[in-house]
Amino acid sequence: MSFAQRRLWFVDRFEGPSATYNGAFALRLTGELDPDALEAAFRDLIGRHEALRTVIVEDDDGVPHQRVLPSEEVPFALPLVEVAGEEERVAVLEETATASFDLATDVPIRARLVRSAPHEHFLALVVHHIALDGESMGPLLRDLTLAYTSRRQGRPPAWEPLPVQYADYTLWHRDVLGDESDPDSLASRQLAYWRQTLAGLPQPLALPADRPRPRTMSRRGDMVRFSIGPDLLRSVEKLAAQEDVTVSMVMHSALAVLLYHRGCGDDGPIAAPIAGRTDEELRDLVGFFVNTWVLRVDLSRNPTFQELLQRVRVRSLAAYDNQDMPFERLVELLNPDRSTAYHPFFQVMLSWQPPVPELKVPGLTVRAARLETRTAKFDLFFDMVPNGSGAAECRLEYATDLFDQRTAEGLARRFVRVLGRLMADSGRGIGGIDALDAVERDRLLTAFNATATAEPGLTIPELFEGQVARTPDAPALVCEDRTLTYRELDDRANGVAWELIRRGAGPEDLVVLALPRTEDLVVGLLGILKSGAAYLPMDPQYRAGRADTVLAEAAPRFAVTDARTWQALPRNDIPIVDLDHRAEWEASEKAPDNAARLAPLGPDNLAYVMYTSGSTGRPKGAAITQRNVVNGIQELVRVLDTPPGWRMLAGTSVNFDVSVFELLTALSTGGTAEVVPNALVLGERDTWDGHMISAVPSVLSELVGHLERAPGVRTVVLAGEILPARLVRQVREALPGVRVVNSSGQSESF
């Protein structure tokens, strides 16, 4: 890949209408400055280094080529701007730092001199990264200083000729790599290493962000500053020497531990720049030599930090041995899943850079500082530079598409905290490292966990009967073209309850609920609960073997069913309450109470027992109390939008506890539960006029394409499975303004 092609890859990857990929610095110059001499010094600097006077041109076939301009053709000027105050000075410097380059016409260096007082100047120096890397700052500033000193004395700089130019390096580098199709070439061997190393890399890294990742990253960014103090840095250097690793490897490993504790998993790809100056002749040359390599950190099996350092050391040394293959070429050849939403192979980078050299200019005091370009090349970029005073000055550059400033500040603090705790106990497993401070721990354990609530002391029958008293004539249940009011539903359920009590059913007894998905299913469920008994749901679609296992273990006393359904189930020796013969019962309009039941019903009595699918072995029954259900329902009602007359789609099998939420939330708030065979019926209707849908995410994912047929839906409740962010976005796109609730169920509502 030629120099010109590398340039275009970076432009394509990082440039945009307002984005830059630049190194931007401000030099504060205090003393008597000669602006004309400084501009002449810049021209000398540009004339010395070909990389600073190179533009990109394309031939007739659109193939890019580099063109090195003669020094006299370089369009460079050093404008001088007078400012009246701090605010204006900052604005001018920021404008200079953030302006884009047109690499077809502009040389990749820009400078502006800002005068805030007769003997106070600020030099904004911006170089596109295609012509500059971190190691280039030393020779660039040294040569600029020598040229300025010479021009102040009225003569051109007398520096030693450079042994090579950047174009020479690019040609040499291409020859050394050879052809990737040649199995004996260096390029082929290094390509094979990276292909194996990066195979199966999880993408993108699961960073906990403040906002969903946009489809296209804007490259807008910001940064926060932080520091690593002298005592901590000495500890890092001591451990690095002890473990025969570099300081950079220690920092890399510590960042991997931090990301591990932030939920990013145990296979963490973190990139780092590598200088690429493998020849002594390149030491004094300005140019883009740096390459990018990806360190895939293995944090599995809870290693100690010392063990992790050795893992990182092995991977790092292997990467050093394979550093010549340009990263941008690897991306083209390995061709990972490409996305405009994130950087290929990695989204986090860490750099341990050499300090900016101290400048000594006759007659001037010089202090250097970085300018912020308000861009982000990656999601997170930890940039660390030792300052010569025993500490390290650090910057965390972050993508503002994803993170707020407060979050970035917290990450920076956590990095320093985790680094300190790792230095204090490097022999401890990384999983036991405490990444929280006292305030964060208290917030998680106390403030965020303030789940105490007033004890409702109600049972499910009391919850339902209270609503019957409030809205007796409101529609409670809809099934096809049939509607039951609250009073009608209550009366029918009372009939089932009294029949069960007459036969001897009461609290802690289990009664099978085996009915097709009609209004009778809800009548039977409420009737069992009103008797004081608990229901054992048995969907008619049960596999025979599974149903036999459940019935044998649960040993229910009765079953509420109909003849056809019961005949399809494997056991028929359980006494049944047959809804086909309800006219024969001695019904009562009065709901049973604790005086009429065989024993009092309280919050700690069973409400139902549901069995797992048995997919991992024998089905297991989960026993849920009245208190569990009432607490769960009331808490969900508290956070839901349930307007008067609202309608819930009840399409979940009674074998799953989502059905409890669907039915009882509606029937305890004056809503209407619409019983359907399953939620997928939405795909068969032209429209549905309900307000709320609940489902497990896997079912809802099949409905997303049909949600536009339910424009009145205001809330979608999901539970029972991991909720993918992608599904949430799809729901919101289909139903603009909809509220998505990620819920826990009755099993968690103690």
XYZ file of C-alpha atoms in Angstrom:
750
model
C 0.000 0.000 0.000
C 1.562 3.285 -1.111
C 1.863 6.450 0.948
C -0.918 8.003 -1.122
C -3.177 5.009 -0.603
C -2.549 5.106 3.148
C -3.517 8.754 3.092
C -6.762 8.081 1.322
C -7.608 5.229 3.700
C -7.285 7.588 6.630
C -9.283 10.284 4.890
C -12.029 7.773 4.051
C -12.055 6.407 7.590
C -11.740 9.544 9.652
C -12.459 12.661 7.585
C -15.853 14.225 7.078
C -17.475 17.610 6.718
C -16.383 18.629 10.204
C -14.091 15.830 11.344
C -10.302 15.830 11.349
C -7.609 13.362 12.219
C -4.921 15.763 13.288
C -2.239 16.382 15.830
C -2.886 19.855 17.212
C -0.596 21.705 19.619
C -0.320 25.136 21.129
C 3.044 26.628 22.037
C 2.889 29.465 24.525
C 5.752 31.819 23.641
C 6.650 34.382 26.294
C 9.267 36.970 25.434
C 10.366 38.949 22.380
C 9.175 37.053 19.282
C 10.015 37.751 15.635
C 6.955 36.616 13.563
C 8.774 36.994 10.249
C 11.619 34.796 11.443
C 9.103 32.235 12.674
C 7.317 32.116 9.296
C 10.659 31.707 7.547
C 11.533 28.913 9.970
C 8.320 27.107 9.055
C 9.211 27.328 5.381
C 12.640 25.901 6.184
C 10.996 23.082 8.145
C 8.613 22.256 5.302
C 11.456 22.332 2.806
C 13.466 19.890 4.917
C 10.745 17.233 5.311
C 9.011 16.025 2.144
C 6.074 14.593 4.104
C 5.083 18.174 5.041
C 4.865 19.339 1.408
C 3.095 16.406 -0.155
C -0.358 16.539 -1.705
C -2.488 13.787 -3.208
C -3.356 13.739 -6.894
C -5.245 11.165 -8.933
C -4.479 9.959 -12.434
C -7.084 9.587 -15.153
C -8.095 6.183 -13.762
C -8.694 7.563 -10.285
C -5.571 5.949 -8.783
C -4.053 8.164 -6.057
C -0.449 9.322 -6.215
C 1.619 11.512 -3.975
C 3.160 14.667 -5.366
C 5.947 16.362 -3.454
C 5.725 20.088 -4.069
C 8.896 22.099 -4.608
C 9.536 24.340 -1.606
C 8.754 27.498 -3.574
C 5.294 26.162 -4.526
C 4.187 25.355 -0.993
C 1.005 27.344 -0.144
C 1.994 28.127 3.442
C 1.557 31.312 5.430
C 1.698 32.141 9.144
C -1.152 34.563 9.830
C -0.891 36.759 12.921
C -4.114 37.360 14.851
C -4.495 39.968 17.587
C -6.930 38.994 20.372
C -8.330 41.106 23.169
C -8.921 38.463 25.824
C -8.888 34.839 26.915
C -12.219 33.937 25.337
C -11.241 35.240 21.909
C -7.835 33.543 22.090
C -9.388 30.163 22.923
C -11.870 30.547 20.052
C -9.115 31.287 17.512
C -6.986 28.353 18.680
C -9.976 25.999 18.585
C -10.957 27.171 15.106
C -7.424 26.493 13.879
C -7.340 23.039 15.467
C -10.693 21.844 14.131
C -10.559 23.079 10.523
C -10.283 20.273 7.952
C -7.542 19.735 5.397
C -8.133 19.322 1.678
C -5.303 16.913 0.968
C -5.593 17.463 -2.779
C -4.548 21.116 -2.473
C -3.338 21.755 1.093
C -0.018 20.678 2.486
C -0.681 18.742 5.707
C 0.615 21.424 8.072
C -1.100 24.566 9.303
C -0.046 27.203 11.817
C -1.452 30.434 13.214
C 0.148 32.915 15.557
C -2.065 34.557 18.172
C -0.861 37.667 20.010
C -2.556 38.391 23.317
C 0.043 40.895 24.636
C 3.223 42.496 23.259
C 5.375 39.697 24.693
C 2.778 36.932 24.860
C 2.060 34.766 21.820
C 0.383 31.429 21.234
C 1.392 29.356 18.244
C -1.296 26.945 17.045
C 0.404 24.121 15.150
C -1.756 21.528 13.386
C -0.412 18.636 11.321
C -2.575 16.029 9.640
C -1.749 12.615 11.077
C -1.028 11.322 7.602
C 2.226 13.295 7.788
C 2.916 13.130 11.508
C 3.005 10.588 14.313
C 3.919 10.907 17.964
C 7.577 10.110 17.385
C 7.748 12.884 14.771
C 7.068 15.619 17.317
C 10.662 15.489 18.565
C 12.408 16.118 15.233
C 9.705 18.541 14.084
C 10.030 20.824 17.110
C 13.831 20.518 17.225
C 14.115 21.489 13.564
C 11.636 24.356 13.977
C 13.606 25.678 16.956
C 16.943 25.485 15.099
C 15.455 27.161 12.014
C 13.911 29.998 14.067
C 17.154 30.595 15.959
C 19.079 30.767 12.684
C 16.576 33.099 11.024
C 16.691 35.430 14.024
C 20.426 35.632 13.340
C 19.796 36.441 9.681
C 20.927 33.133 8.142
C 19.357 29.897 6.987
C 19.596 26.866 9.272
C 22.737 24.786 8.899
C 21.355 21.386 9.750
C 22.750 18.043 8.686
C 21.124 16.639 5.531
C 18.609 13.899 6.178
C 19.851 10.463 5.061
C 16.408 9.537 3.631
C 13.031 11.103 2.973
C 9.595 9.672 3.714
C 9.034 8.623 0.096
C 12.227 6.546 0.293
C 10.865 4.821 3.362
C 7.525 3.987 1.727
C 9.248 2.398 -1.273
C 11.611 0.447 0.978
C 8.755 -0.689 3.196
C 6.815 -1.979 0.213
C 9.832 -3.926 -1.036
C 10.482 -5.439 2.394
C 6.898 -6.631 2.778
C 6.742 -8.171 -0.669
C 3.655 -9.594 -2.316
C 0.939 -11.019 -0.069
C 0.330 -13.795 -2.588
C 3.931 -15.009 -2.226
C 3.912 -17.560 0.652
C 7.582 -16.795 1.384
C 7.072 -13.028 1.698
C 7.054 -11.125 4.966
C 3.580 -9.811 4.132
C 2.208 -13.320 3.689
C 3.663 -14.558 6.988
C 2.425 -11.561 8.951
C -0.991 -11.722 7.304
C -1.283 -15.362 8.405
C -0.403 -14.380 11.991
C -3.023 -11.651 12.174
C -5.645 -13.766 10.446
C -5.268 -16.395 13.169
C -4.967 -13.888 16.012
C -8.066 -11.889 15.107
C -10.276 -14.803 14.060
C -13.625 -14.850 15.855
C -13.044 -11.538 17.582
C -16.329 -10.359 19.173
C -17.488 -7.129 17.549
C -18.241 -4.535 18.597
C -16.957 -4.428 22.174
C -19.903 -4.358 24.583
C -19.093 -0.995 26.125
C -21.752 0.315 28.514
C -22.678 3.622 26.874
C -25.067 6.447 27.667
C -26.789 6.142 24.297
C -27.360 3.435 21.687
C -24.679 3.247 19.028
C -25.824 5.234 15.966
C -25.844 3.593 12.563
C -23.122 5.959 11.435
C -20.631 7.454 13.872
C -20.247 11.192 13.490
C -16.618 11.197 14.747
C -17.518 14.031 17.081
C -15.648 13.787 20.346
C -14.390 15.432 23.465
C -11.819 14.608 26.089
C -11.161 14.645 29.815
C -7.786 15.060 31.441
C -6.467 12.998 34.322
C -3.089 12.090 35.752
C -1.195 9.175 37.239
C 0.762 10.413 40.240
C 4.481 9.812 40.867
C 3.975 7.194 43.602
C 1.601 5.135 41.476
C 3.777 5.438 38.388
C 6.814 4.266 40.385
C 4.800 1.234 41.470
C 3.936 0.540 37.836
C 7.589 0.810 36.819
C 8.648 -1.475 39.684
C 6.100 -4.162 38.771
C 7.044 -3.860 35.087
C 10.702 -4.503 35.917
C 9.779 -7.374 38.239
C 7.618 -9.098 35.589
C 9.952 -8.277 32.663
C 7.306 -6.256 30.847
C 7.073 -2.655 29.687
C 5.141 0.115 31.394
C 2.889 0.178 28.349
C 2.043 -3.508 28.868
C 1.077 -2.808 32.490
C -1.206 0.040 31.412
C -2.706 -2.095 28.667
C -3.432 -4.918 31.107
C -4.952 -2.562 33.670
C -7.284 -1.092 31.050
C -8.355 -4.613 30.077
C -9.221 -5.312 33.727
C -11.238 -2.100 33.924
C -13.219 -2.993 30.794
C -13.748 -6.507 32.171
C -15.314 -5.005 35.298
C -17.434 -2.733 33.095
C -19.069 -5.792 31.530
C -17.049 -6.034 28.303
C -16.325 -9.739 28.667
C -13.125 -11.735 28.976
C -11.971 -11.411 25.352
C -11.032 -7.767 25.142
C -9.452 -6.275 22.003
C -7.510 -3.097 22.790
C -5.409 -1.408 20.141
C -2.123 0.409 20.533
C 0.094 2.389 18.188
C 3.566 1.040 17.459
C 6.305 3.453 16.376
C 7.384 1.611 13.231
C 10.826 3.283 13.158
C 12.812 0.114 12.819
C 15.861 1.790 11.242
C 18.228 4.324 12.817
C 18.102 6.482 9.673
C 14.447 7.248 10.380
C 15.079 8.744 13.821
C 15.133 12.412 12.711
C 12.499 12.165 10.018
C 8.988 13.655 10.152
C 6.385 11.311 8.715
C 3.713 8.770 9.404
C 5.575 5.637 10.456
C 3.269 4.527 13.230
C 1.226 1.380 12.753
C -1.715 0.000 14.732
C -1.817 -3.431 16.291
C -4.613 -5.095 18.221
C -3.880 -6.829 21.493
C -6.481 -9.479 22.193
C -6.385 -9.749 25.983
C -7.446 -13.097 27.440
C -9.028 -12.482 30.859
C -10.681 -15.891 31.191
C -10.337 -18.172 34.241
C -9.814 -15.236 36.642
C -6.015 -14.861 36.347
C -3.997 -12.885 38.833
C -2.717 -9.602 37.491
C 0.787 -11.061 37.364
C -0.518 -13.951 35.254
C -2.382 -11.512 33.039
C 0.815 -9.509 32.496
C 2.537 -12.623 31.210
C -0.333 -13.327 28.836
C -0.103 -9.745 27.577
C 3.690 -9.996 27.295
C 3.493 -13.081 25.065
C 0.847 -11.504 22.832
C 2.691 -8.171 22.688
C 6.032 -9.684 21.687
C 4.313 -11.667 18.963
C 2.646 -8.477 17.748
C 6.004 -6.678 17.711
C 7.360 -9.453 15.500
C 4.470 -8.898 13.096
C 4.274 -5.114 13.181
C 5.176 -4.350 9.572
C 1.855 -5.179 7.936
C -0.122 -1.902 7.741
C -3.303 -2.157 9.771
C -5.349 -0.554 7.032
C -4.174 -3.287 4.644
C -5.112 -5.961 7.176
C -8.635 -4.558 7.300
C -8.913 -4.859 3.525
C -7.500 -8.392 3.362
C -9.191 -9.884 6.444
C -12.433 -8.122 5.515
C -14.285 -8.227 8.856
C -17.955 -7.323 9.031
C -17.830 -3.680 8.024
C -19.976 -1.081 9.677
C -20.169 2.683 9.691
C -21.172 2.372 13.353
C -17.810 1.278 14.734
C -14.129 0.902 13.920
C -13.079 -2.498 12.527
C -11.505 -4.988 14.987
C -11.314 -2.605 17.957
C -13.072 0.384 19.467
C -10.700 1.179 22.348
C -7.070 2.270 22.045
C -4.360 2.967 24.606
C -1.174 4.848 23.836
C 1.880 5.325 26.071
C 3.764 8.086 24.240
C 7.142 9.718 24.730
C 7.044 13.150 26.382
C 6.995 16.262 24.224
C 10.614 17.472 24.161
C 11.470 20.556 26.180
C 12.117 23.486 23.863
C 14.871 26.006 24.489
C 14.614 29.068 22.289
C 16.870 32.096 22.890
C 14.821 35.002 24.240
C 11.659 32.931 24.694
C 10.056 30.776 27.346
C 8.156 27.972 25.622
C 5.429 25.788 27.059
C 3.649 23.208 24.933
C 0.098 21.946 25.306
C -2.256 19.938 23.139
C -5.188 21.522 21.381
C -8.475 19.687 21.276
C -9.914 18.899 17.870
C -13.347 17.902 19.252
C -13.081 14.633 17.351
C -12.932 10.965 18.334
C -11.154 8.415 16.205
C -12.483 5.565 18.348
C -15.080 5.012 21.061
C -12.406 5.504 23.731
C -8.763 6.526 23.415
C -6.551 6.572 26.527
C -3.532 8.728 25.649
C -0.760 8.791 28.282
C 2.450 10.800 28.307
C 5.062 10.886 31.120
C 5.747 14.515 32.004
C 9.357 14.316 33.154
C 8.389 15.005 36.792
C 7.685 11.408 37.713
C 3.981 11.529 36.821
C 1.996 10.888 33.657
C -0.402 13.349 32.070
C -3.318 11.531 30.477
C -6.211 12.317 28.187
C -9.296 10.231 27.590
C -10.738 11.042 24.185
C -14.290 9.760 23.841
C -17.032 9.637 21.222
C -19.809 12.001 22.213
C -22.241 9.917 20.131
C -21.959 7.338 22.918
C -20.743 8.934 26.129
C -21.494 11.937 28.310
C -18.656 13.890 29.874
C -19.611 12.658 33.335
C -19.299 9.057 32.157
C -15.880 9.706 30.621
C -14.709 11.388 33.814
C -15.889 8.357 35.775
C -13.983 6.009 33.468
C -10.807 8.013 33.931
C -11.150 7.925 37.721
C -11.875 4.191 37.637
C -8.794 3.522 35.542
C -6.540 5.200 38.085
C -8.361 3.437 40.941
C -8.114 0.001 39.321
C -4.464 0.589 38.451
C -3.722 1.454 42.087
C -5.515 -1.611 43.430
C -3.747 -3.868 40.946
C -0.382 -2.475 42.039
C -1.303 -3.011 45.690
C -2.295 -6.668 45.150
C -0.984 -7.975 41.831
C -1.232 -11.564 43.056
C -4.995 -11.408 43.430
C -7.448 -12.718 40.827
C -8.665 -9.869 38.644
C -12.284 -10.765 39.374
C -11.750 -9.813 43.011
C -10.410 -6.332 42.253
C -12.802 -3.699 43.575
C -13.416 -1.175 40.800
C -15.820 0.947 42.902
C -15.194 3.766 45.326
C -17.189 4.194 48.525
C -19.735 6.552 46.958
C -20.341 4.250 43.972
C -20.666 1.209 46.200
C -23.200 2.947 48.407
C -25.157 4.086 45.350
C -25.321 0.546 43.957
C -26.034 -1.257 47.204
C -28.275 1.322 48.840
C -29.633 4.051 46.582
C -30.176 1.936 43.452
C -31.290 -1.011 45.568
C -33.935 0.833 47.550
C -36.547 -1.799 46.808
C -38.352 -1.716 50.149
C -42.028 -0.956 49.663
C -45.150 -0.959 51.735
C -46.555 -4.442 52.300
C -49.861 -4.631 50.360
C -51.180 -7.553 52.437
C -53.617 -8.484 49.660
C -54.380 -11.717 47.875
C -55.105 -12.029 44.161
C -58.868 -12.551 44.729
C -59.013 -9.382 46.857
C -57.097 -7.463 44.177
C -59.552 -8.565 41.460
C -62.700 -8.214 43.572
C -61.751 -4.657 44.479
C -61.755 -3.780 40.788
C -65.101 -5.578 40.276
C -66.589 -3.311 42.928
C -65.178 -0.195 41.221
C -66.113 -0.989 37.591
C -68.696 -3.812 37.564
C -70.055 -2.995 34.113
C -66.760 -2.270 32.349
C -65.518 -4.856 29.814
C -63.059 -7.157 31.554
C -62.507 -9.872 28.980
C -62.768 -10.127 25.203
C -62.399 -13.331 23.190
C -63.268 -13.184 19.501
C -66.784 -11.641 19.420
C -67.604 -12.394 23.079
C -67.231 -9.894 25.921
C -67.566 -10.376 29.686
C -67.969 -7.462 32.066
C -66.212 -7.464 35.405
C -69.459 -8.552 37.129
C -70.056 -11.392 34.631
C -66.480 -12.631 34.886
C -66.658 -12.511 38.681
C -69.932 -14.442 38.773
C -68.615 -17.208 36.532
C -65.380 -17.473 38.538
C -67.386 -17.641 41.788
C -69.263 -20.661 40.420
C -65.982 -22.503 39.795
C -64.670 -21.485 43.224
C -67.720 -22.736 45.115
C -67.654 -26.057 43.250
C -64.000 -26.568 44.197
C -64.675 -25.662 47.836
C -67.639 -28.054 47.905
C -65.347 -30.842 46.725
C -62.709 -30.035 49.366
C -60.170 -27.767 47.620
C -58.526 -25.050 49.698
C -55.250 -23.191 50.372
C -52.047 -25.069 49.446
C -53.958 -27.519 47.249
C -52.942 -27.684 43.596
C -55.611 -27.665 40.897
C -54.774 -28.315 37.257
C -55.848 -25.547 34.864
C -56.235 -27.236 31.465
C -58.419 -25.298 29.034
C -58.169 -23.917 25.494
C -57.561 -20.205 25.012
C -61.102 -18.914 25.432
C -62.818 -16.831 28.117
C -63.181 -20.051 30.135
C -59.417 -20.147 30.630
C -59.593 -16.907 32.651
C -62.800 -17.996 34.405
C -61.106 -21.202 35.524
C -57.916 -19.445 36.639
C -59.790 -16.923 38.781
C -62.112 -19.600 40.123
C -59.198 -21.710 41.377
C -57.622 -18.683 43.063
C -60.947 -17.614 44.637
C -61.308 -21.073 46.209
C -58.002 -20.497 47.955
C -56.222 -23.193 45.939
C -53.244 -22.692 43.612
C -53.359 -23.477 39.916
C -51.041 -25.770 37.954
C -51.200 -24.580 34.334
C -51.227 -27.324 31.739
C -51.445 -26.091 28.191
C -53.318 -28.568 25.933
C -50.263 -28.352 23.649
C -48.083 -30.087 26.288
C -46.113 -33.066 25.076
C -47.601 -36.210 26.601
C -44.393 -37.325 28.272
C -43.781 -33.951 29.852
C -47.393 -33.659 31.109
C -47.203 -37.111 32.685
C -43.998 -36.157 34.523
C -45.495 -32.910 35.838
C -48.734 -34.506 36.997
C -46.927 -37.344 38.749
C -44.628 -35.002 40.680
C -47.087 -32.179 41.497
C -49.905 -34.538 42.576
C -52.793 -32.080 42.023
C -56.081 -32.817 43.829
C -58.448 -31.596 41.107
C -58.506 -30.261 37.585
C -60.562 -27.439 36.064
C -60.980 -28.399 32.438
C -63.429 -29.565 29.796
C -63.986 -33.122 28.602
C -62.215 -32.766 25.263
C -59.098 -31.192 26.738
C -58.887 -33.649 29.620
C -59.137 -36.670 27.324
C -56.075 -35.399 25.423
C -53.935 -35.364 28.573
C -52.173 -38.523 29.793
C -53.925 -38.967 33.182
C -57.697 -38.984 33.719
C -57.928 -40.309 37.273
C -57.903 -36.814 38.824
C -61.362 -35.500 39.794
C -62.356 -32.727 37.409
C -64.565 -29.665 37.453
C -65.908 -29.830 33.919
C -66.859 -26.417 32.571
C -69.047 -28.108 29.967
C -71.454 -29.001 32.831
C -71.362 -25.782 34.832
C -75.171 -25.551 34.788
C -75.252 -28.550 37.135
C -73.323 -26.757 39.847
C -74.891 -25.071 42.776
C -73.572 -21.593 41.958
C -73.583 -18.525 44.194
C -73.357 -14.875 43.241
C -71.332 -14.225 46.339
C -67.556 -14.557 46.192
C -66.041 -16.993 48.697
C -64.240 -15.369 51.605
C -62.039 -16.699 54.394
C -65.103 -17.647 56.403
C -66.440 -19.775 53.572
C -63.155 -21.340 52.445
C -61.902 -24.527 54.063
C -59.018 -22.506 55.528
C -58.104 -18.787 55.492
C -56.242 -17.545 52.406
C -53.299 -15.211 53.040
C -50.447 -13.554 51.091
C -48.033 -16.387 51.841
C -50.237 -19.144 50.428
C -49.461 -20.611 47.017
C -50.885 -18.907 43.933
C -49.538 -21.206 41.235
C -46.807 -23.706 40.359
C -45.182 -23.467 36.932
C -42.760 -25.968 35.490
C -39.694 -25.224 33.416
C -39.502 -26.584 29.889
C -37.128 -29.358 30.898
C -34.844 -28.534 27.965
C -31.781 -28.993 30.189
C -33.101 -32.067 31.990
C -36.130 -32.931 34.121
C -38.793 -30.164 34.354
C -38.649 -28.261 37.653
C -41.601 -26.631 39.374
C -41.443 -23.048 40.669
C -43.905 -22.317 43.490
C -45.099 -18.675 43.544
C -47.063 -17.167 46.406
C -49.962 -14.735 46.448
C -47.569 -12.115 47.836
C -45.178 -12.601 44.901
C -47.921 -12.005 42.377
C -49.562 -9.027 44.109
C -46.226 -7.307 44.726
C -45.147 -7.847 41.126
C -48.430 -6.701 39.623
C -48.703 -3.596 41.777
C -45.131 -2.544 41.062
C -45.615 -2.988 37.332
C -48.871 -1.037 37.469
C -46.985 1.761 39.213
C -44.637 2.245 36.253
C -47.096 1.555 33.426
C -49.366 3.931 31.563
C -52.842 2.397 32.025
C -55.507 4.868 30.862
C -59.183 4.194 31.582
C -60.531 1.468 29.326
C -57.098 0.329 28.186
C -56.733 -3.027 26.418
C -54.029 -5.669 26.867
C -53.206 -8.350 24.302
C -53.233 -11.636 26.240
C -51.510 -14.097 23.936
C -48.960 -15.857 26.167
C -49.446 -19.475 27.201
C -50.455 -19.949 30.841
C -47.387 -22.178 31.129
C -45.334 -18.951 31.309
C -45.571 -16.309 33.989
C -45.834 -13.507 31.427
C -49.463 -14.641 31.189
C -49.984 -13.732 34.860
C -48.918 -10.177 34.135
C -51.066 -9.945 31.000
C -54.268 -11.056 32.694
C -54.015 -9.730 36.239
C -52.552 -6.328 35.401
C -55.554 -5.644 33.193
C -58.076 -7.139 35.635
C -56.784 -5.193 38.641
C -56.782 -1.768 36.940
C -60.065 -1.687 35.041
C -58.468 -2.694 31.747
C -59.637 -5.265 29.232
C -57.711 -8.465 28.570
C -58.149 -9.715 25.010
C -57.541 -13.464 24.935
C -56.056 -14.642 21.626
C -54.453 -17.956 20.596
C -51.009 -16.280 20.617
C -49.456 -12.875 20.037
C -48.675 -13.729 16.429
C -52.332 -13.112 15.508
C -51.330 -9.470 15.067
C -49.790 -10.561 11.794
C -53.162 -11.852 10.636
C -55.189 -8.702 11.382
C -55.524 -5.524 9.417
C -55.450 -3.526 12.649
C -55.606 -3.939 16.425
C -56.904 -1.129 18.620
C -55.289 -2.127 21.916
C -52.924 -0.150 24.101
C -50.403 -2.625 25.517
C -48.514 -5.706 24.341
C -46.402 -7.976 26.493
C -44.191 -10.799 25.283
C -40.827 -12.438 25.591
C -38.271 -10.802 23.252
C -37.975 -13.840 20.973
C -41.732 -13.749 20.263
C -41.871 -9.999 19.825
C -39.002 -10.148 17.322
C -41.361 -12.132 15.057
C -44.011 -9.412 15.444
C -41.899 -6.356 14.722
C -42.885 -6.283 11.072
C -46.586 -6.204 12.060
C -46.511 -3.629 14.862
C -47.572 -0.849 12.517
C -50.975 -2.579 12.484
C -51.366 -1.626 16.150
C -50.902 2.166 16.033
C -52.634 2.683 19.384
C -50.070 0.698 21.369
C -48.536 2.972 23.994
C -46.507 0.455 25.995
C -44.613 -2.737 25.150
C -43.565 -4.888 28.115
C -40.814 -7.462 27.656
C -39.659 -10.063 30.150
C -38.303 -13.562 30.533
C -35.268 -13.270 28.238
C -32.319 -10.981 27.511
C -33.636 -7.897 25.719
C -31.437 -6.965 22.720
C -30.964 -3.243 22.109
C -31.611 -3.918 18.428
C -35.139 -5.115 19.216
C -35.855 -1.994 21.269
C -34.801 0.184 18.337
C -36.991 -1.800 15.956
C -40.032 -1.459 18.243
C -39.519 2.287 18.558
C -39.139 2.673 14.814
C -42.398 0.778 14.221
C -44.279 2.616 16.984
C -42.873 6.145 17.403
C -43.272 7.388 20.956
C -43.950 3.924 22.396
C -42.734 3.146 25.900
C -40.627 -0.030 26.188
C -40.500 -1.634 29.644
C -37.907 -4.321 30.433
C -39.637 -6.126 33.291
C -38.957 -8.714 35.937
C -41.694 -11.153 36.862
C -43.450 -12.562 39.869
C -40.544 -14.862 40.708
C -38.448 -11.792 41.592
C -41.183 -10.011 43.576
C -40.642 -11.213 47.111
